[in-house]
mmCIF file of C-alpha atoms in Angstrom:
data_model
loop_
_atom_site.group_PDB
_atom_site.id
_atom_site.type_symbol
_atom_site.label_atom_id
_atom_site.label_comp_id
_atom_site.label_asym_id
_atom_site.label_seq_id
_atom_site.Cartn_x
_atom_site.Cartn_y
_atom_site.Cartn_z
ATOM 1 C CA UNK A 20 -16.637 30.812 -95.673
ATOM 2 C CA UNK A 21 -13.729 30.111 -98.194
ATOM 3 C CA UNK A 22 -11.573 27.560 -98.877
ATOM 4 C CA UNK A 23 -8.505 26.070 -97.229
ATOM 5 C CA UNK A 24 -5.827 28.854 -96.677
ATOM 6 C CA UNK A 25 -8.571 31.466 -97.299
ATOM 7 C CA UNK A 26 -9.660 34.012 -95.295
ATOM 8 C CA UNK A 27 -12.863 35.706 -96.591
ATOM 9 C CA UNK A 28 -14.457 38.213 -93.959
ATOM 10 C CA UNK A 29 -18.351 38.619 -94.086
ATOM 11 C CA UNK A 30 -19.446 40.384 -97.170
ATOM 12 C CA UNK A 31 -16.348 40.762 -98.921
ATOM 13 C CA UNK A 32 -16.743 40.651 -102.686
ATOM 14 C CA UNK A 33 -13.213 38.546 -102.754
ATOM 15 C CA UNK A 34 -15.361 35.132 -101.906
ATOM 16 C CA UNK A 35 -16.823 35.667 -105.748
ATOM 17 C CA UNK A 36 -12.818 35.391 -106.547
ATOM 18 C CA UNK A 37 -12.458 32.470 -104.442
ATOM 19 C CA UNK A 38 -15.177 30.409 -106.126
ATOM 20 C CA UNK A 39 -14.754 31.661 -109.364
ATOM 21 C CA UNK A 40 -14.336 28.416 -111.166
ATOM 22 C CA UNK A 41 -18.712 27.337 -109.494
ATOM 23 C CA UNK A 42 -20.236 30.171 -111.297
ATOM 24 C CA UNK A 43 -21.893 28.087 -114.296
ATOM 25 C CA UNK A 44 -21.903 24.339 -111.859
ATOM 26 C CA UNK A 45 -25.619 24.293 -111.218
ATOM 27 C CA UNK A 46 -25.111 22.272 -108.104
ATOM 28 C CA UNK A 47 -22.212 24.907 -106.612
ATOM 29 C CA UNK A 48 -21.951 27.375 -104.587
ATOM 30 C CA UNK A 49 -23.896 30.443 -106.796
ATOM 31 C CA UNK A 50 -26.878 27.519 -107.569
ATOM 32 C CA UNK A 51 -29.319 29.671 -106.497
ATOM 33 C CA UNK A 52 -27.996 32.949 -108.884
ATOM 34 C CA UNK A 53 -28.899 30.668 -111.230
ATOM 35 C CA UNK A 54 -32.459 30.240 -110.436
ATOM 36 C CA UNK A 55 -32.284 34.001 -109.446
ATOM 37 C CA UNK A 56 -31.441 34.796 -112.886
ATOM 38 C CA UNK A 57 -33.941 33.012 -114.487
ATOM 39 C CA UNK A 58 -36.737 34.397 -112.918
ATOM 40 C CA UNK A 59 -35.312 38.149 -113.106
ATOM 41 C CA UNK A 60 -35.326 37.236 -116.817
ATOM 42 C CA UNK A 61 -39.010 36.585 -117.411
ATOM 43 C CA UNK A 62 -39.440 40.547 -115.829
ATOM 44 C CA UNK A 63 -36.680 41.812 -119.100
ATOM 45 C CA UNK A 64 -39.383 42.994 -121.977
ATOM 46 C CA UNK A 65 -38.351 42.357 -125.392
ATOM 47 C CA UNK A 66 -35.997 44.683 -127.406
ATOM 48 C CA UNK A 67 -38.271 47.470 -128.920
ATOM 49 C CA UNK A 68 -35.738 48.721 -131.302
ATOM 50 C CA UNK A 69 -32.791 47.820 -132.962
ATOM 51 C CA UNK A 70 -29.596 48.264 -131.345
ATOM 52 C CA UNK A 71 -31.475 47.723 -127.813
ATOM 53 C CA UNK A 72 -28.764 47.921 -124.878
ATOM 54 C CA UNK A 73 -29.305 45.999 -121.550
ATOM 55 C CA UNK A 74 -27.142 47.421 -119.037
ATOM 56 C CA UNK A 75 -26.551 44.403 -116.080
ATOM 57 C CA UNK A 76 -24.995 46.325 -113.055
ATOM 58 C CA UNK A 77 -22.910 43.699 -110.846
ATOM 59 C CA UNK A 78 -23.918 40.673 -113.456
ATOM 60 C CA UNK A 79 -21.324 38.175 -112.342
ATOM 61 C CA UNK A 80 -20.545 35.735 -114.415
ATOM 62 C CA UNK A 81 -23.161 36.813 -117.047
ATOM 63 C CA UNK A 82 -25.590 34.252 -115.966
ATOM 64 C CA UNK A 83 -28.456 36.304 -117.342
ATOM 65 C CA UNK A 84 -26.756 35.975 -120.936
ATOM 66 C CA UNK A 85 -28.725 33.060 -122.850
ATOM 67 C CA UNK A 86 -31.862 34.600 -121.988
ATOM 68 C CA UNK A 87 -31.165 38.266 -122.648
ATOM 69 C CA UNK A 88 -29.849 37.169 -126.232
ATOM 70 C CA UNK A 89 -33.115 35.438 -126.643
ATOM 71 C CA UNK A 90 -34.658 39.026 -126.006
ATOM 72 C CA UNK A 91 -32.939 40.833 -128.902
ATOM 73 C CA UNK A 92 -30.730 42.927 -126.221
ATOM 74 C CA UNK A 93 -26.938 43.879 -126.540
ATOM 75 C CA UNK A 94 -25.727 42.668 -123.127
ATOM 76 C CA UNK A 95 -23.540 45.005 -121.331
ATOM 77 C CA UNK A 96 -22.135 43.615 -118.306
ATOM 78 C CA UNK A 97 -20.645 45.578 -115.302
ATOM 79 C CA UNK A 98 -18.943 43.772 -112.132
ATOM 80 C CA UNK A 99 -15.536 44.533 -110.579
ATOM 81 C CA UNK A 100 -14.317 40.984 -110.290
ATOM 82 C CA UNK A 101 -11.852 40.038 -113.249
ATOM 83 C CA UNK A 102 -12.276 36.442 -113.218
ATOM 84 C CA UNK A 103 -16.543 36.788 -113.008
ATOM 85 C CA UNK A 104 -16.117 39.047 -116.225
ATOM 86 C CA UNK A 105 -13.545 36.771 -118.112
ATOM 87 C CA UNK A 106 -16.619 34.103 -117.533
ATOM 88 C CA UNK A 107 -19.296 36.489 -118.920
ATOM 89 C CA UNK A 108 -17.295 37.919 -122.007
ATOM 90 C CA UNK A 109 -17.593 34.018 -123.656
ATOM 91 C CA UNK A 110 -21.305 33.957 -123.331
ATOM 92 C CA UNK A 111 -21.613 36.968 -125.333
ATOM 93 C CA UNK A 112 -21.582 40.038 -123.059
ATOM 94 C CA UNK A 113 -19.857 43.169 -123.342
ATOM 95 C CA UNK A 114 -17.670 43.422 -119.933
ATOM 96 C CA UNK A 115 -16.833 46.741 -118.263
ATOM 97 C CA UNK A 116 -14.751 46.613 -114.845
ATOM 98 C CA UNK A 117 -16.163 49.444 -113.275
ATOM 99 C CA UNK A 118 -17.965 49.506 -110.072
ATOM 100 C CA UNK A 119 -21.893 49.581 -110.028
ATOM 101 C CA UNK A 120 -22.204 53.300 -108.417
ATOM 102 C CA UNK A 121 -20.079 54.630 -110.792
ATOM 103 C CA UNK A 122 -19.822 53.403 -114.470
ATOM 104 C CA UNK A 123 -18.191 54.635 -117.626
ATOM 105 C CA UNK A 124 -21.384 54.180 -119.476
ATOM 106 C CA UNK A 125 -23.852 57.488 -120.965
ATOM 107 C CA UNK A 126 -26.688 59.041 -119.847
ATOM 108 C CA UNK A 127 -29.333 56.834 -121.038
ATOM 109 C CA UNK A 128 -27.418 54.933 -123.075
ATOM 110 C CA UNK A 129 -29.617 51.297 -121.722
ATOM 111 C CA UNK A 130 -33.548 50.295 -122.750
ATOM 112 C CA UNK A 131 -33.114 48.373 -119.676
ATOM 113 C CA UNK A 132 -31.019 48.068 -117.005
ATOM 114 C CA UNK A 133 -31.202 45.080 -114.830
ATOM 115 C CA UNK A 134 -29.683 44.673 -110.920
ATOM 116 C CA UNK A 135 -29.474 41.015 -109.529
ATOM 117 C CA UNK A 136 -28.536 40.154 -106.082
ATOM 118 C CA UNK A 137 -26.254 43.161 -106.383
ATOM 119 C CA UNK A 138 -28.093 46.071 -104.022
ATOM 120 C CA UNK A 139 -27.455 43.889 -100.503
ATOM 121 C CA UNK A 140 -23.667 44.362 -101.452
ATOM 122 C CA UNK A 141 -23.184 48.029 -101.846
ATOM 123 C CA UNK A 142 -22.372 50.227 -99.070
ATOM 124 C CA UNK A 143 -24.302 53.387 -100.559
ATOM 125 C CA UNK A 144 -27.564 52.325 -101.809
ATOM 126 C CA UNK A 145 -28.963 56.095 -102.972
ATOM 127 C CA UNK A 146 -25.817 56.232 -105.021
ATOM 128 C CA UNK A 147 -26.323 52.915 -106.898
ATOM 129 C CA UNK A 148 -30.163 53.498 -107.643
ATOM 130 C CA UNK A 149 -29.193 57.117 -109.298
ATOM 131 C CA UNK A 150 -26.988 56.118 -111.013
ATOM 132 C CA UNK A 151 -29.137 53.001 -112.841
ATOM 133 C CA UNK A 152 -31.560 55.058 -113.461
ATOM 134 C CA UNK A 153 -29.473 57.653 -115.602
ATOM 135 C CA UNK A 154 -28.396 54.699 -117.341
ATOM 136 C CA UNK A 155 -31.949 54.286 -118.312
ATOM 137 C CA UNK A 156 -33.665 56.352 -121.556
ATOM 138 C CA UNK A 157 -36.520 57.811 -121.242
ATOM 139 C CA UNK A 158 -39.174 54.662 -120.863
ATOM 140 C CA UNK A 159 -36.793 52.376 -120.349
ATOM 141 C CA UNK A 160 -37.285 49.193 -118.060
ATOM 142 C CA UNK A 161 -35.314 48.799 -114.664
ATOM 143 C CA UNK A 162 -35.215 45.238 -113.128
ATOM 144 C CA UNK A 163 -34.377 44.496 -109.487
ATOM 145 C CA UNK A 164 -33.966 41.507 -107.616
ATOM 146 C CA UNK A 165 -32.411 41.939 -103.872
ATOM 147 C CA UNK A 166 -33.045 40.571 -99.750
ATOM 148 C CA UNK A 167 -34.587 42.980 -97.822
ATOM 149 C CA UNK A 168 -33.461 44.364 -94.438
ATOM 150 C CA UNK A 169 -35.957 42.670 -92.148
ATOM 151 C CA UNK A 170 -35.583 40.516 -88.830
ATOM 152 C CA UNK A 171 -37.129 37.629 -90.883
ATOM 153 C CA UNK A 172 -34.345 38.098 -93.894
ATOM 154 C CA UNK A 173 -31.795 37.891 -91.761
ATOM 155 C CA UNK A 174 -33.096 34.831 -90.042
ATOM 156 C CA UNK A 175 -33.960 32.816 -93.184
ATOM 157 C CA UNK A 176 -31.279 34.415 -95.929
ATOM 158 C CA UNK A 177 -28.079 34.954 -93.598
ATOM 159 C CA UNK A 178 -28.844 32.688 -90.729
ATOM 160 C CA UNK A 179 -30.514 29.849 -92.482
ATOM 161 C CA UNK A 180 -29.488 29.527 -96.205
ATOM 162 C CA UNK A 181 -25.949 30.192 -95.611
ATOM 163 C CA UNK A 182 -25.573 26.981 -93.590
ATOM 164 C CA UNK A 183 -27.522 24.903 -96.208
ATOM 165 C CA UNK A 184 -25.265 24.054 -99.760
ATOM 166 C CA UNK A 185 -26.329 25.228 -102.538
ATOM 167 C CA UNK A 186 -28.142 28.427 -101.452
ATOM 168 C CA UNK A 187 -25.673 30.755 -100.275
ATOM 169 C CA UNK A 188 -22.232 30.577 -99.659
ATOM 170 C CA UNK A 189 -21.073 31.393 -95.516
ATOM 171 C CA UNK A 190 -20.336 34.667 -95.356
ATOM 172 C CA UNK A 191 -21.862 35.908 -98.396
ATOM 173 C CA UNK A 192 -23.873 39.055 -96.994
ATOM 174 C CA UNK A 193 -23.471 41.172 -94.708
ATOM 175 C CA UNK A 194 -26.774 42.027 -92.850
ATOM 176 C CA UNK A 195 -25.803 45.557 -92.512
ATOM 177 C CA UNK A 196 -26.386 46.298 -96.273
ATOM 178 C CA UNK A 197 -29.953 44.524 -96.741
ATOM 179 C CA UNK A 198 -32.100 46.472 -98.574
ATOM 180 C CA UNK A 199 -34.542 48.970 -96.922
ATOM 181 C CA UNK A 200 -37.491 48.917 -99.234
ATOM 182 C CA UNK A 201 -39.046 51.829 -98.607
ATOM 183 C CA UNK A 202 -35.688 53.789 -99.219
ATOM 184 C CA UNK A 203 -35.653 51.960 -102.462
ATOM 185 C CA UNK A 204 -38.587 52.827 -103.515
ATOM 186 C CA UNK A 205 -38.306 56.105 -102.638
ATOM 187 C CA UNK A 206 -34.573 56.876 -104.373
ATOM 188 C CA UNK A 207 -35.961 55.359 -107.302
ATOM 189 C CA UNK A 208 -39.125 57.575 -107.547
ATOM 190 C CA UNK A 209 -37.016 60.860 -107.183
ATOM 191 C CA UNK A 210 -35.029 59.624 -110.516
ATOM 192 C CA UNK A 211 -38.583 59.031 -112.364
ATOM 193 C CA UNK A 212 -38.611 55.196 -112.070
ATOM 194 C CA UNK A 213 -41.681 54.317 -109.913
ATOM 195 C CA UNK A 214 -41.111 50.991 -108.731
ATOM 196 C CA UNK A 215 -43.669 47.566 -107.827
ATOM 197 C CA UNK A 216 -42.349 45.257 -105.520
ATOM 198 C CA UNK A 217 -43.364 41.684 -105.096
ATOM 199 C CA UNK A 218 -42.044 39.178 -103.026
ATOM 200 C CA UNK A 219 -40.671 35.451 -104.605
ATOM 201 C CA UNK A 220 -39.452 32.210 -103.007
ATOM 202 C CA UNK A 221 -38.212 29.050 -104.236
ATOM 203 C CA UNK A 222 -40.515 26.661 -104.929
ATOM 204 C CA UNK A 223 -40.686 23.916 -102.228
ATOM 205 C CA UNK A 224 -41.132 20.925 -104.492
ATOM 206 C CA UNK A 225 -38.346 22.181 -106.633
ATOM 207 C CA UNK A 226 -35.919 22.404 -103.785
ATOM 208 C CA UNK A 227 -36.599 19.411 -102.181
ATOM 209 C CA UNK A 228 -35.824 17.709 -105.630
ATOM 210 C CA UNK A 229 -32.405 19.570 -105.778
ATOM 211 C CA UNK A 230 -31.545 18.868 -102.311
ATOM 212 C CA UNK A 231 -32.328 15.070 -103.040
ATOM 213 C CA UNK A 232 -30.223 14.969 -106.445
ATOM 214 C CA UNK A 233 -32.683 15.030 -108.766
ATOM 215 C CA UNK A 234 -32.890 18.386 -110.685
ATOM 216 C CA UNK A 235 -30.687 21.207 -110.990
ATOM 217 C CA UNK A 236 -33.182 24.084 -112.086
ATOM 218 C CA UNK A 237 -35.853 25.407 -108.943
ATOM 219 C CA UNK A 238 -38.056 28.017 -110.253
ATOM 220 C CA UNK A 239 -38.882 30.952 -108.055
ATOM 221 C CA UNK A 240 -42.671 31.565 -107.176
ATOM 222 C CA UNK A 241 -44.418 35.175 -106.184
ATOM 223 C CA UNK A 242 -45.239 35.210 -102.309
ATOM 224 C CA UNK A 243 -47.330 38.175 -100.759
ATOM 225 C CA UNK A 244 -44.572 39.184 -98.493
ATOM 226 C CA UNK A 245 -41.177 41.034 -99.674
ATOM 227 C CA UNK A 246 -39.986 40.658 -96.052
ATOM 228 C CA UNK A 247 -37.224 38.217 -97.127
ATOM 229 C CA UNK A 248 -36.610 38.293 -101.196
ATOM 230 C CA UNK A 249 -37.908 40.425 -103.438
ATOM 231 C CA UNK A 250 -38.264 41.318 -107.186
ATOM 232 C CA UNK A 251 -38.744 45.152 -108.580
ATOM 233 C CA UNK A 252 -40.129 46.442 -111.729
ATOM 234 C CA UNK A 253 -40.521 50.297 -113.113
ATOM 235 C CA UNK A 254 -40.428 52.622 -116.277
ATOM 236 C CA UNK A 255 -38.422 55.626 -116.524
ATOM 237 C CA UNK A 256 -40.697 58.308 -116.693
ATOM 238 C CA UNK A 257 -41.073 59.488 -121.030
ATOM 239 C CA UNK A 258 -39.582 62.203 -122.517
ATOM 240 C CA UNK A 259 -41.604 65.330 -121.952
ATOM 241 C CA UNK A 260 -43.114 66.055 -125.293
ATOM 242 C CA UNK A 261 -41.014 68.900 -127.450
ATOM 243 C CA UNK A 262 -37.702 67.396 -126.116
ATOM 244 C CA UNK A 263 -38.194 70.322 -122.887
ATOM 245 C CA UNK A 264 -36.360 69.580 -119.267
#
């Protein structure tokens, strides 16, 4: 999908440039980031300390910003798109144009590090998941949010939503790059963040009020299945005690 005189082939991160002026339009094109974000905020704990850093690997537009403030976090932001940054630097968060497998940032240098709707776009998935979790400190929170690599995701997120306004723009993702769960979870573990899946959905009533006009905001419920979208959640493994490898 793009727009008159643009050519946007499946997947490529250029269709965030060529909508850059819908990211904060809760009726356009990145609507459902927006309810995305919202729920992958209610999974960010609390600062425990002063100074707390909350790394957001591929966060757009900073659509996660008014919440994470609310959380007592420093928001560090990290997304190759320009224009997406530009957006996120005047609600508060601190941009770095780097890409998400390979950032200028210290060895657990974030409390938390957060990755929305970012692991279906990356072409090396082990890569991405090492390197947020040397972001992380020792107990620190990681937060995921991605479409898993299923028959039924690619039915319902590419085949379906991308056809319907409002919940994913045509051409968006590329069903090669869905997540594989278990390879997730796995990649993860090795790094010493165990994760728990759960699967969410929109809520139907919410939708059908957004589809008809009359609400902006549709809030994301927990489902049993994490066949199509699904949320993750783990701790960095503590310190061993004595400061010892």
């Amino acid at each position: 999908m793009a727009r008159p005189g643009r050519t946007v082939r499946r997947g490529d991160p250029e269709l965030y440039e060529v909508f850059a002026d819908q990211w904060w339009d809760p009726r356009g094109v990145f609507a459902m980031l927006h309810w995305l974000a919202a729920s992958r905020a209610a999974l960010v704990p609390e600062a425990r300390r002063r100074g707390s850093v909350l790394v957001d690997l591929g966060c757009g537009a900073g659509l996660l910003a008014p919440r994470i403030a609310e959380r007592g976090h420093l928001h560090v932001g990290v997304d190759t798109s320009t224009s997406a940054l530009r957006h996120a630097r005047e609600r508060g968060v601190r941009p770095v144009l780097a890409d998400v497998a390979d950032t200028p940032l210290a060895d657990g240098s974030a409390d938390c590090v957060v990755a929305g709707e970012v692991l279906e776009h990356v072409p090396d998935l082990p890569r991405v998941i090492a390197e947020a979790c040397r972001l992380l400190r020792p107990g620190g929170v990681l937060v995921l949010d991605s479409l898993a690599a299923t028959a039924r995701c690619r039915l319902l997120a590419i085949g379906l939503a991308e056809r319907i306004p409002g919940l994913a723009p045509r051409g968006v993702h590329d069903p090669a790059l869905l997540v594989d769960r278990a390879t997730l979870v796995t990649e993860a573990a090795l790094h010493g963040v165990p994760l728990a899946l759960r699967g969410i959905r929109p809520d139907f009533g919410d939708l059908a009020s957004f589809f008809v006009g009359r609400g902006e905001h549709v809030r994301m419920r927990p489902t049993g299945s994490t066949a199509v979208l699904f949320q993750g959640v783990g701790r960095k493994s503590p310190a061993p005690a004595g400061g010892g490898p």
